[in-house]
Amino acid sequence: SLPAKLINGGIAGLIGVTCVFPIDLAKTRLQNQQNGQRMYTSLSDCLIKTIRSEGYFGMYRGAAVNLTLVTPEKAIKLAANDFFRHHLSKDGKKLTLMKEMLAGCGAGTCQVIVTTPMEMLKIQLQDAGRIAAQKKLMAAQAQLSSSPAAGAAEPAVETRTTATQITRELLRSKGIAGLYKGLGATLLRDVPFSIVYFPLFANLNKLGQKDPNVKAPFYVSFLSGCVAGSTAAVAVNPCDVIKTRLQSLQRGVNEDTYSGILDCTKKIWQKEGPTAFFKGAYCRALVIAPLFGIAQVVYFIGIAEFLLDMLPKPRA
């Protein structure tokens, strides 16, 4: 049922995000740093420096936004894919690869309603620590180069903003369009992702089915979700880099600003080279693989069906 699909998608999203959010934070920071003042060299370096400067919970900056909105996002994505697959297979025949891709395309298009504002707010909070650390480093370098007689300048104190404050400011200054900055880039990432992910998962999962009428074992669903998710994530990583750059409202020292998708693509290619489009690709694969593996296991177990069965039934 649709309620069961929505609940399953929501539960899967909550569990998955809680497990992999620190890696997602590292991915955002690695993608956003340009050829100016680079703060991090790798995933592990980013996480270690984040813990040292911001504490353990610094790795979860922006998690509240993600946990709040990932439920409707994942629910829409998974339920929409099932909806389109169901209506595309009304004739009772097996779905062709083209129809599977079409269903994935529909799912990816539907989810951006929630994904775009969620990513917009999450990126500001995730990247704030990198920009603050960069400013502190620049201030320390300036202090060392200045004459001792000038005196030591007080280090700048980071003012932490919340998702609510960012939302109010964007709505006040730009209206609802402010929360949907980078919508085109989000579509460019999520639609191809779903086109790759859903058919690949369905076909990998079928390999573990001994009988077409019986579900594959849960570990097959988990592994299929991991493989399909990581493959699709790496395939669309260039679009994710562009989306992350466009949605970042604040820039570090000597970092470029962008007017749109083409301008962003051109500047990254010219100034950082083609390899820059795959910044954070392995982080994104590490995030997406367990996220969708868990999602498919939750679907397999059918937690929502169990919860719905526990509800009191109306009397006849």
mmCIF file of C-alpha atoms in Angstrom:
data_model
loop_
_atom_site.group_PDB
_atom_site.id
_atom_site.type_symbol
_atom_site.label_atom_id
_atom_site.label_comp_id
_atom_site.label_asym_id
_atom_site.label_seq_id
_atom_site.Cartn_x
_atom_site.Cartn_y
_atom_site.Cartn_z
ATOM 1 C CA SER A 1 0.000 0.000 0.000
ATOM 2 C CA LEU A 2 1.074 3.608 -0.492
ATOM 3 C CA PRO A 3 1.164 4.400 3.276
ATOM 4 C CA ALA A 4 3.430 1.374 3.825
ATOM 5 C CA LYS A 5 5.751 2.502 1.022
ATOM 6 C CA LEU A 6 5.963 6.019 2.484
ATOM 7 C CA ILE A 7 6.688 4.719 6.000
ATOM 8 C CA ASN A 8 9.286 2.245 4.726
ATOM 9 C CA GLY A 9 11.017 4.965 2.713
ATOM 10 C CA GLY A 10 11.030 7.309 5.692
ATOM 11 C CA ILE A 11 12.437 4.732 8.124
ATOM 12 C CA ALA A 12 15.117 3.726 5.625
ATOM 13 C CA GLY A 13 16.140 7.348 5.149
ATOM 14 C CA LEU A 14 16.404 8.050 8.890
ATOM 15 C CA ILE A 15 18.536 4.971 9.583
ATOM 16 C CA GLY A 16 20.757 5.518 6.563
ATOM 17 C CA VAL A 17 21.417 9.235 7.137
ATOM 18 C CA THR A 18 22.287 8.691 10.814
ATOM 19 C CA CYS A 19 24.898 6.093 9.818
ATOM 20 C CA VAL A 20 26.619 7.938 6.977
ATOM 21 C CA PHE A 21 26.144 11.682 7.635
ATOM 22 C CA PRO A 22 29.781 12.403 8.660
ATOM 23 C CA ILE A 23 30.973 11.030 5.305
ATOM 24 C CA ASP A 24 28.422 13.230 3.541
ATOM 25 C CA LEU A 25 29.748 16.264 5.413
ATOM 26 C CA ALA A 26 33.291 15.414 4.293
ATOM 27 C CA LYS A 27 32.050 15.040 0.704
ATOM 28 C CA THR A 28 30.511 18.534 0.731
ATOM 29 C CA ARG A 29 33.668 20.132 2.150
ATOM 30 C CA LEU A 30 35.978 18.334 -0.286
ATOM 31 C CA GLN A 31 33.790 19.294 -3.259
ATOM 32 C CA ASN A 32 33.565 22.938 -2.243
ATOM 33 C CA GLN A 33 37.254 23.666 -1.661
ATOM 34 C CA GLN A 34 38.904 25.145 -4.722
ATOM 35 C CA ASN A 35 42.498 25.778 -5.713
ATOM 36 C CA GLY A 36 42.815 28.612 -3.213
ATOM 37 C CA GLN A 37 43.314 27.761 0.461
ATOM 38 C CA ARG A 38 42.754 23.985 0.598
ATOM 39 C CA MET A 39 41.907 22.766 4.087
ATOM 40 C CA TYR A 40 41.578 19.002 3.564
ATOM 41 C CA THR A 41 43.484 16.399 1.584
ATOM 42 C CA SER A 42 41.204 13.372 1.990
ATOM 43 C CA LEU A 43 38.121 11.951 3.714
ATOM 44 C CA SER A 44 40.032 10.880 6.825
ATOM 45 C CA ASP A 45 41.932 14.203 7.016
ATOM 46 C CA CYS A 46 38.649 16.122 6.809
ATOM 47 C CA LEU A 47 36.975 14.088 9.568
ATOM 48 C CA ILE A 48 40.013 14.267 11.891
ATOM 49 C CA LYS A 49 40.332 18.059 11.480
ATOM 50 C CA THR A 50 36.572 18.498 11.939
ATOM 51 C CA ILE A 51 36.605 16.583 15.235
ATOM 52 C CA ARG A 52 39.639 18.538 16.476
ATOM 53 C CA SER A 53 38.214 21.964 15.669
ATOM 54 C CA GLU A 54 34.462 21.420 16.093
ATOM 55 C CA GLY A 55 34.151 18.369 18.330
ATOM 56 C CA TYR A 56 32.463 15.037 17.609
ATOM 57 C CA PHE A 57 29.077 16.621 16.910
ATOM 58 C CA GLY A 58 30.721 18.920 14.387
ATOM 59 C CA MET A 59 30.532 15.970 12.004
ATOM 60 C CA TYR A 60 26.728 16.172 12.268
ATOM 61 C CA ARG A 61 26.284 19.854 11.380
ATOM 62 C CA GLY A 62 23.222 20.021 9.155
ATOM 63 C CA ALA A 63 22.038 16.556 10.193
ATOM 64 C CA ALA A 64 18.825 17.930 11.728
ATOM 65 C CA VAL A 65 17.732 19.327 8.342
ATOM 66 C CA ASN A 66 18.627 16.074 6.632
ATOM 67 C CA LEU A 67 16.828 13.918 9.211
ATOM 68 C CA THR A 68 13.727 16.120 9.036
ATOM 69 C CA LEU A 69 13.425 16.156 5.253
ATOM 70 C CA VAL A 70 14.973 12.811 4.277
ATOM 71 C CA THR A 71 11.776 10.999 5.314
ATOM 72 C CA PRO A 72 9.552 12.683 2.700
ATOM 73 C CA GLU A 73 12.425 12.683 0.181
ATOM 74 C CA LYS A 74 13.164 8.945 0.329
ATOM 75 C CA ALA A 75 9.477 8.130 0.680
ATOM 76 C CA ILE A 76 8.638 10.093 -2.484
ATOM 77 C CA LYS A 77 11.579 8.586 -4.409
ATOM 78 C CA LEU A 78 10.863 4.934 -3.587
ATOM 79 C CA ALA A 79 7.075 5.221 -3.725
ATOM 80 C CA ALA A 80 7.168 7.157 -7.029
ATOM 81 C CA ASN A 81 9.386 4.518 -8.624
ATOM 82 C CA ASP A 82 6.976 1.763 -7.545
ATOM 83 C CA PHE A 83 4.030 3.849 -8.776
ATOM 84 C CA PHE A 84 5.525 4.387 -12.240
ATOM 85 C CA ARG A 85 6.665 0.756 -12.513
ATOM 86 C CA HIS A 86 3.151 -0.416 -11.644
ATOM 87 C CA HIS A 87 1.472 1.802 -14.248
ATOM 88 C CA LEU A 88 4.037 1.017 -16.918
ATOM 89 C CA SER A 89 3.447 -2.722 -16.476
ATOM 90 C CA LYS A 90 -0.348 -2.679 -16.661
ATOM 91 C CA ASP A 91 -0.348 -5.080 -19.593
ATOM 92 C CA GLY A 92 1.132 -7.738 -17.280
ATOM 93 C CA LYS A 93 4.299 -8.055 -19.305
ATOM 94 C CA LYS A 94 7.796 -7.827 -17.844
ATOM 95 C CA LEU A 95 9.123 -4.261 -17.805
ATOM 96 C CA THR A 96 11.618 -3.510 -20.542
ATOM 97 C CA LEU A 97 14.854 -1.731 -19.637
ATOM 98 C CA MET A 98 13.536 1.440 -21.262
ATOM 99 C CA LYS A 99 10.389 1.385 -19.099
ATOM 100 C CA GLU A 100 12.468 0.733 -15.989
ATOM 101 C CA MET A 101 14.592 3.771 -16.840
ATOM 102 C CA LEU A 102 11.448 5.817 -17.479
ATOM 103 C CA ALA A 103 10.088 4.875 -14.048
ATOM 104 C CA GLY A 104 13.399 5.905 -12.482
ATOM 105 C CA CYS A 105 13.269 9.201 -14.368
ATOM 106 C CA GLY A 106 9.807 9.891 -12.937
ATOM 107 C CA ALA A 107 10.978 9.089 -9.420
ATOM 108 C CA GLY A 108 14.008 11.373 -9.696
ATOM 109 C CA THR A 109 11.871 14.227 -11.026
ATOM 110 C CA CYS A 110 9.323 13.927 -8.209
ATOM 111 C CA GLN A 111 11.857 13.894 -5.383
ATOM 112 C CA VAL A 112 13.499 17.260 -6.218
ATOM 113 C CA ILE A 113 10.471 19.002 -4.666
ATOM 114 C CA VAL A 114 11.970 18.087 -1.282
ATOM 115 C CA THR A 115 15.598 17.386 -2.221
ATOM 116 C CA THR A 116 16.482 20.887 -3.465
ATOM 117 C CA PRO A 117 15.605 22.897 -0.309
ATOM 118 C CA MET A 118 16.983 20.093 1.887
ATOM 119 C CA GLU A 119 20.336 20.104 0.077
ATOM 120 C CA MET A 120 20.379 23.904 -0.029
ATOM 121 C CA LEU A 121 20.112 24.229 3.765
ATOM 122 C CA LYS A 122 22.295 21.216 4.542
ATOM 123 C CA ILE A 123 25.195 22.473 2.397
ATOM 124 C CA GLN A 124 25.282 25.887 4.161
ATOM 125 C CA LEU A 125 25.540 24.214 7.567
ATOM 126 C CA GLN A 126 28.004 21.534 6.466
ATOM 127 C CA ASP A 127 30.388 23.967 4.785
ATOM 128 C CA ALA A 128 30.284 26.666 7.482
ATOM 129 C CA GLY A 129 32.982 24.899 9.515
ATOM 130 C CA ARG A 130 35.357 24.759 6.525
ATOM 131 C CA ILE A 131 34.987 28.480 5.814
ATOM 132 C CA ALA A 132 35.447 29.369 9.506
ATOM 133 C CA ALA A 133 38.575 27.181 9.737
ATOM 134 C CA GLN A 134 39.971 28.756 6.578
ATOM 135 C CA LYS A 135 39.453 32.279 7.986
ATOM 136 C CA LYS A 136 41.197 31.317 11.235
ATOM 137 C CA LEU A 137 44.142 29.895 9.305
ATOM 138 C CA MET A 138 44.439 33.031 7.165
ATOM 139 C CA ALA A 139 44.258 35.220 10.289
ATOM 140 C CA ALA A 140 47.005 33.165 11.955
ATOM 141 C CA GLN A 141 49.219 33.450 8.863
ATOM 142 C CA ALA A 142 48.661 37.216 8.707
ATOM 143 C CA GLN A 143 49.503 37.483 12.399
ATOM 144 C CA LEU A 144 52.804 35.648 11.924
ATOM 145 C CA SER A 145 53.782 37.852 8.989
ATOM 146 C CA SER A 146 52.941 41.089 10.806
ATOM 147 C CA SER A 147 55.475 42.905 13.025
ATOM 148 C CA PRO A 148 55.529 41.977 16.736
ATOM 149 C CA ALA A 149 54.963 45.621 17.598
ATOM 150 C CA ALA A 150 51.568 45.516 15.929
ATOM 151 C CA GLY A 151 50.220 43.279 18.666
ATOM 152 C CA ALA A 152 48.257 40.054 18.424
ATOM 153 C CA ALA A 153 44.858 40.342 16.825
ATOM 154 C CA GLU A 154 41.928 38.590 18.391
ATOM 155 C CA PRO A 155 40.888 35.515 16.366
ATOM 156 C CA ALA A 156 37.505 35.782 14.704
ATOM 157 C CA VAL A 157 34.728 33.932 16.505
ATOM 158 C CA GLU A 158 32.464 31.845 14.280
ATOM 159 C CA THR A 159 28.825 32.848 14.497
ATOM 160 C CA ARG A 160 26.781 29.689 14.107
ATOM 161 C CA THR A 161 23.588 30.044 12.125
ATOM 162 C CA THR A 162 20.693 27.620 12.124
ATOM 163 C CA ALA A 163 18.627 26.214 9.284
ATOM 164 C CA THR A 164 15.664 28.301 10.486
ATOM 165 C CA GLN A 165 17.691 31.520 10.285
ATOM 166 C CA ILE A 166 18.954 30.670 6.791
ATOM 167 C CA THR A 167 15.413 29.815 5.659
ATOM 168 C CA ARG A 168 13.980 33.086 6.994
ATOM 169 C CA GLU A 169 16.742 35.136 5.358
ATOM 170 C CA LEU A 170 16.313 33.387 1.989
ATOM 171 C CA LEU A 171 12.517 33.766 2.075
ATOM 172 C CA ARG A 172 12.839 37.428 3.063
ATOM 173 C CA SER A 173 15.403 38.327 0.393
ATOM 174 C CA LYS A 174 14.561 36.010 -2.512
ATOM 175 C CA GLY A 175 11.232 34.388 -1.732
ATOM 176 C CA ILE A 176 10.586 30.683 -2.247
ATOM 177 C CA ALA A 177 12.999 30.727 -5.229
ATOM 178 C CA GLY A 178 15.846 31.219 -2.745
ATOM 179 C CA LEU A 179 15.272 27.741 -1.315
ATOM 180 C CA TYR A 180 15.233 26.278 -4.824
ATOM 181 C CA LYS A 181 18.574 27.680 -5.958
ATOM 182 C CA GLY A 182 20.349 24.959 -7.936
ATOM 183 C CA LEU A 183 17.091 23.248 -8.941
ATOM 184 C CA GLY A 184 18.342 22.633 -12.488
ATOM 185 C CA ALA A 185 21.592 21.103 -11.238
ATOM 186 C CA THR A 186 19.649 18.954 -8.753
ATOM 187 C CA LEU A 187 17.511 17.623 -11.606
ATOM 188 C CA LEU A 188 20.654 16.967 -13.661
ATOM 189 C CA ARG A 189 21.980 14.864 -10.777
ATOM 190 C CA ASP A 190 18.878 13.084 -9.454
ATOM 191 C CA VAL A 191 17.120 12.146 -12.692
ATOM 192 C CA PRO A 192 20.167 10.345 -14.222
ATOM 193 C CA PHE A 193 20.890 8.803 -10.801
ATOM 194 C CA SER A 194 17.420 7.256 -10.667
ATOM 195 C CA ILE A 195 17.617 6.184 -14.319
ATOM 196 C CA VAL A 196 20.805 4.235 -13.496
ATOM 197 C CA TYR A 197 19.960 3.079 -9.964
ATOM 198 C CA PHE A 198 16.478 1.584 -10.180
ATOM 199 C CA PRO A 199 16.920 -0.620 -13.294
ATOM 200 C CA LEU A 200 20.357 -1.746 -12.082
ATOM 201 C CA PHE A 201 19.000 -2.647 -8.641
ATOM 202 C CA ALA A 202 15.996 -4.498 -10.087
ATOM 203 C CA ASN A 203 18.164 -6.592 -12.402
ATOM 204 C CA LEU A 204 20.828 -7.346 -9.770
ATOM 205 C CA ASN A 205 18.127 -8.311 -7.286
ATOM 206 C CA LYS A 206 16.583 -10.713 -9.817
ATOM 207 C CA LEU A 207 19.861 -12.624 -9.949
ATOM 208 C CA GLY A 208 19.266 -13.682 -6.328
ATOM 209 C CA GLN A 209 15.708 -14.879 -6.902
ATOM 210 C CA LYS A 210 15.411 -18.637 -7.213
ATOM 211 C CA ASP A 211 11.731 -18.257 -8.056
ATOM 212 C CA PRO A 212 10.289 -15.188 -9.850
ATOM 213 C CA ASN A 213 7.326 -15.216 -7.445
ATOM 214 C CA VAL A 214 9.486 -15.273 -4.283
ATOM 215 C CA LYS A 215 11.503 -12.354 -2.948
ATOM 216 C CA ALA A 216 15.297 -12.542 -3.081
ATOM 217 C CA PRO A 217 16.981 -13.010 0.341
ATOM 218 C CA PHE A 218 17.452 -9.788 2.306
ATOM 219 C CA TYR A 219 21.251 -9.874 1.923
ATOM 220 C CA VAL A 220 20.830 -9.966 -1.869
ATOM 221 C CA SER A 221 18.602 -6.871 -1.675
ATOM 222 C CA PHE A 222 21.173 -5.161 0.549
ATOM 223 C CA LEU A 223 24.124 -5.938 -1.725
ATOM 224 C CA SER A 224 22.121 -5.022 -4.835
ATOM 225 C CA GLY A 225 21.198 -1.674 -3.268
ATOM 226 C CA CYS A 226 24.843 -1.026 -2.327
ATOM 227 C CA VAL A 227 26.244 -1.877 -5.771
ATOM 228 C CA ALA A 228 23.535 -0.032 -7.706
ATOM 229 C CA GLY A 229 23.725 2.994 -5.383
ATOM 230 C CA SER A 230 27.508 3.386 -5.501
ATOM 231 C CA THR A 231 27.587 2.889 -9.296
ATOM 232 C CA ALA A 232 24.912 5.520 -9.889
ATOM 233 C CA ALA A 233 26.536 7.901 -7.360
ATOM 234 C CA VAL A 234 29.927 7.870 -9.092
ATOM 235 C CA ALA A 235 28.292 8.173 -12.533
ATOM 236 C CA VAL A 236 26.528 11.441 -11.631
ATOM 237 C CA ASN A 237 29.257 12.900 -9.367
ATOM 238 C CA PRO A 238 30.167 15.706 -11.842
ATOM 239 C CA CYS A 239 26.585 16.972 -11.575
ATOM 240 C CA ASP A 240 26.779 16.704 -7.781
ATOM 241 C CA VAL A 241 29.955 18.851 -7.698
ATOM 242 C CA ILE A 242 28.253 21.515 -9.838
ATOM 243 C CA LYS A 243 25.117 21.410 -7.673
ATOM 244 C CA THR A 244 27.129 21.745 -4.453
ATOM 245 C CA ARG A 245 29.099 24.724 -5.788
ATOM 246 C CA LEU A 246 25.959 26.497 -7.053
ATOM 247 C CA GLN A 247 24.069 26.025 -3.798
ATOM 248 C CA SER A 248 26.870 27.324 -1.557
ATOM 249 C CA LEU A 249 25.979 30.869 -0.521
ATOM 250 C CA GLN A 250 29.319 31.647 1.168
ATOM 251 C CA ARG A 251 32.769 31.270 -0.365
ATOM 252 C CA GLY A 252 36.188 30.798 1.131
ATOM 253 C CA VAL A 253 39.173 33.063 0.418
ATOM 254 C CA ASN A 254 39.941 33.469 -3.325
ATOM 255 C CA GLU A 255 37.159 31.072 -4.337
ATOM 256 C CA ASP A 256 35.071 31.589 -7.478
ATOM 257 C CA THR A 257 31.394 32.454 -7.656
ATOM 258 C CA TYR A 258 29.149 31.101 -10.414
ATOM 259 C CA SER A 259 26.206 32.478 -12.366
ATOM 260 C CA GLY A 260 24.800 29.154 -13.531
ATOM 261 C CA ILE A 261 25.452 25.557 -14.591
ATOM 262 C CA LEU A 262 27.436 26.413 -17.744
ATOM 263 C CA ASP A 263 29.511 29.086 -16.002
ATOM 264 C CA CYS A 264 30.294 26.710 -13.138
ATOM 265 C CA THR A 265 31.241 23.873 -15.501
ATOM 266 C CA LYS A 266 33.496 26.145 -17.564
ATOM 267 C CA LYS A 267 35.339 27.615 -14.552
ATOM 268 C CA ILE A 268 35.892 24.228 -12.891
ATOM 269 C CA TRP A 269 37.233 22.758 -16.153
ATOM 270 C CA GLN A 270 39.547 25.698 -16.876
ATOM 271 C CA LYS A 271 40.881 26.355 -13.358
ATOM 272 C CA GLU A 272 40.823 22.937 -11.677
ATOM 273 C CA GLY A 273 40.849 20.458 -14.545
ATOM 274 C CA PRO A 274 38.482 17.577 -15.410
ATOM 275 C CA THR A 275 39.455 15.559 -12.304
ATOM 276 C CA ALA A 276 37.758 18.227 -10.142
ATOM 277 C CA PHE A 277 34.375 16.905 -11.315
ATOM 278 C CA PHE A 278 35.101 13.718 -9.371
ATOM 279 C CA LYS A 279 35.989 15.394 -6.088
ATOM 280 C CA GLY A 280 34.347 13.492 -3.257
ATOM 281 C CA ALA A 281 33.246 10.668 -5.585
ATOM 282 C CA TYR A 282 34.445 7.925 -3.250
ATOM 283 C CA CYS A 283 32.804 9.732 -0.301
ATOM 284 C CA ARG A 284 29.529 9.881 -2.211
ATOM 285 C CA ALA A 285 29.804 6.178 -3.075
ATOM 286 C CA LEU A 286 30.411 5.399 0.619
ATOM 287 C CA VAL A 287 27.338 7.462 1.537
ATOM 288 C CA ILE A 288 24.934 6.182 -1.104
ATOM 289 C CA ALA A 289 25.865 2.473 -0.984
ATOM 290 C CA PRO A 290 24.731 1.762 2.613
ATOM 291 C CA LEU A 291 21.930 4.342 2.363
ATOM 292 C CA PHE A 292 20.193 2.508 -0.458
ATOM 293 C CA GLY A 293 21.261 -0.921 0.799
ATOM 294 C CA ILE A 294 19.486 -0.154 4.086
ATOM 295 C CA ALA A 295 16.506 1.274 2.190
ATOM 296 C CA GLN A 296 16.032 -1.934 0.222
ATOM 297 C CA VAL A 297 16.385 -4.108 3.364
ATOM 298 C CA VAL A 298 13.723 -2.020 5.152
ATOM 299 C CA TYR A 299 11.480 -2.512 2.126
ATOM 300 C CA PHE A 300 12.257 -6.232 2.194
ATOM 301 C CA ILE A 301 11.493 -6.660 5.908
ATOM 302 C CA GLY A 302 8.313 -4.627 5.570
ATOM 303 C CA ILE A 303 8.507 -2.714 8.865
ATOM 304 C CA ALA A 304 5.656 -0.460 7.774
ATOM 305 C CA GLU A 305 3.335 -3.401 7.121
ATOM 306 C CA PHE A 306 4.046 -4.679 10.658
ATOM 307 C CA LEU A 307 3.349 -1.236 12.184
ATOM 308 C CA LEU A 308 0.145 -0.802 10.178
ATOM 309 C CA ASP A 309 -1.061 -4.263 11.230
ATOM 310 C CA MET A 310 -0.603 -3.217 14.870
ATOM 311 C CA LEU A 311 -3.111 -0.376 14.469
ATOM 312 C CA PRO A 312 -6.652 -1.093 15.676
ATOM 313 C CA LYS A 313 -8.981 -2.089 12.860
ATOM 314 C CA PRO A 314 -12.292 -0.225 12.426
ATOM 315 C CA ARG A 315 -15.336 -2.216 13.421
ATOM 316 C CA ALA A 316 -17.606 -3.406 10.645
#
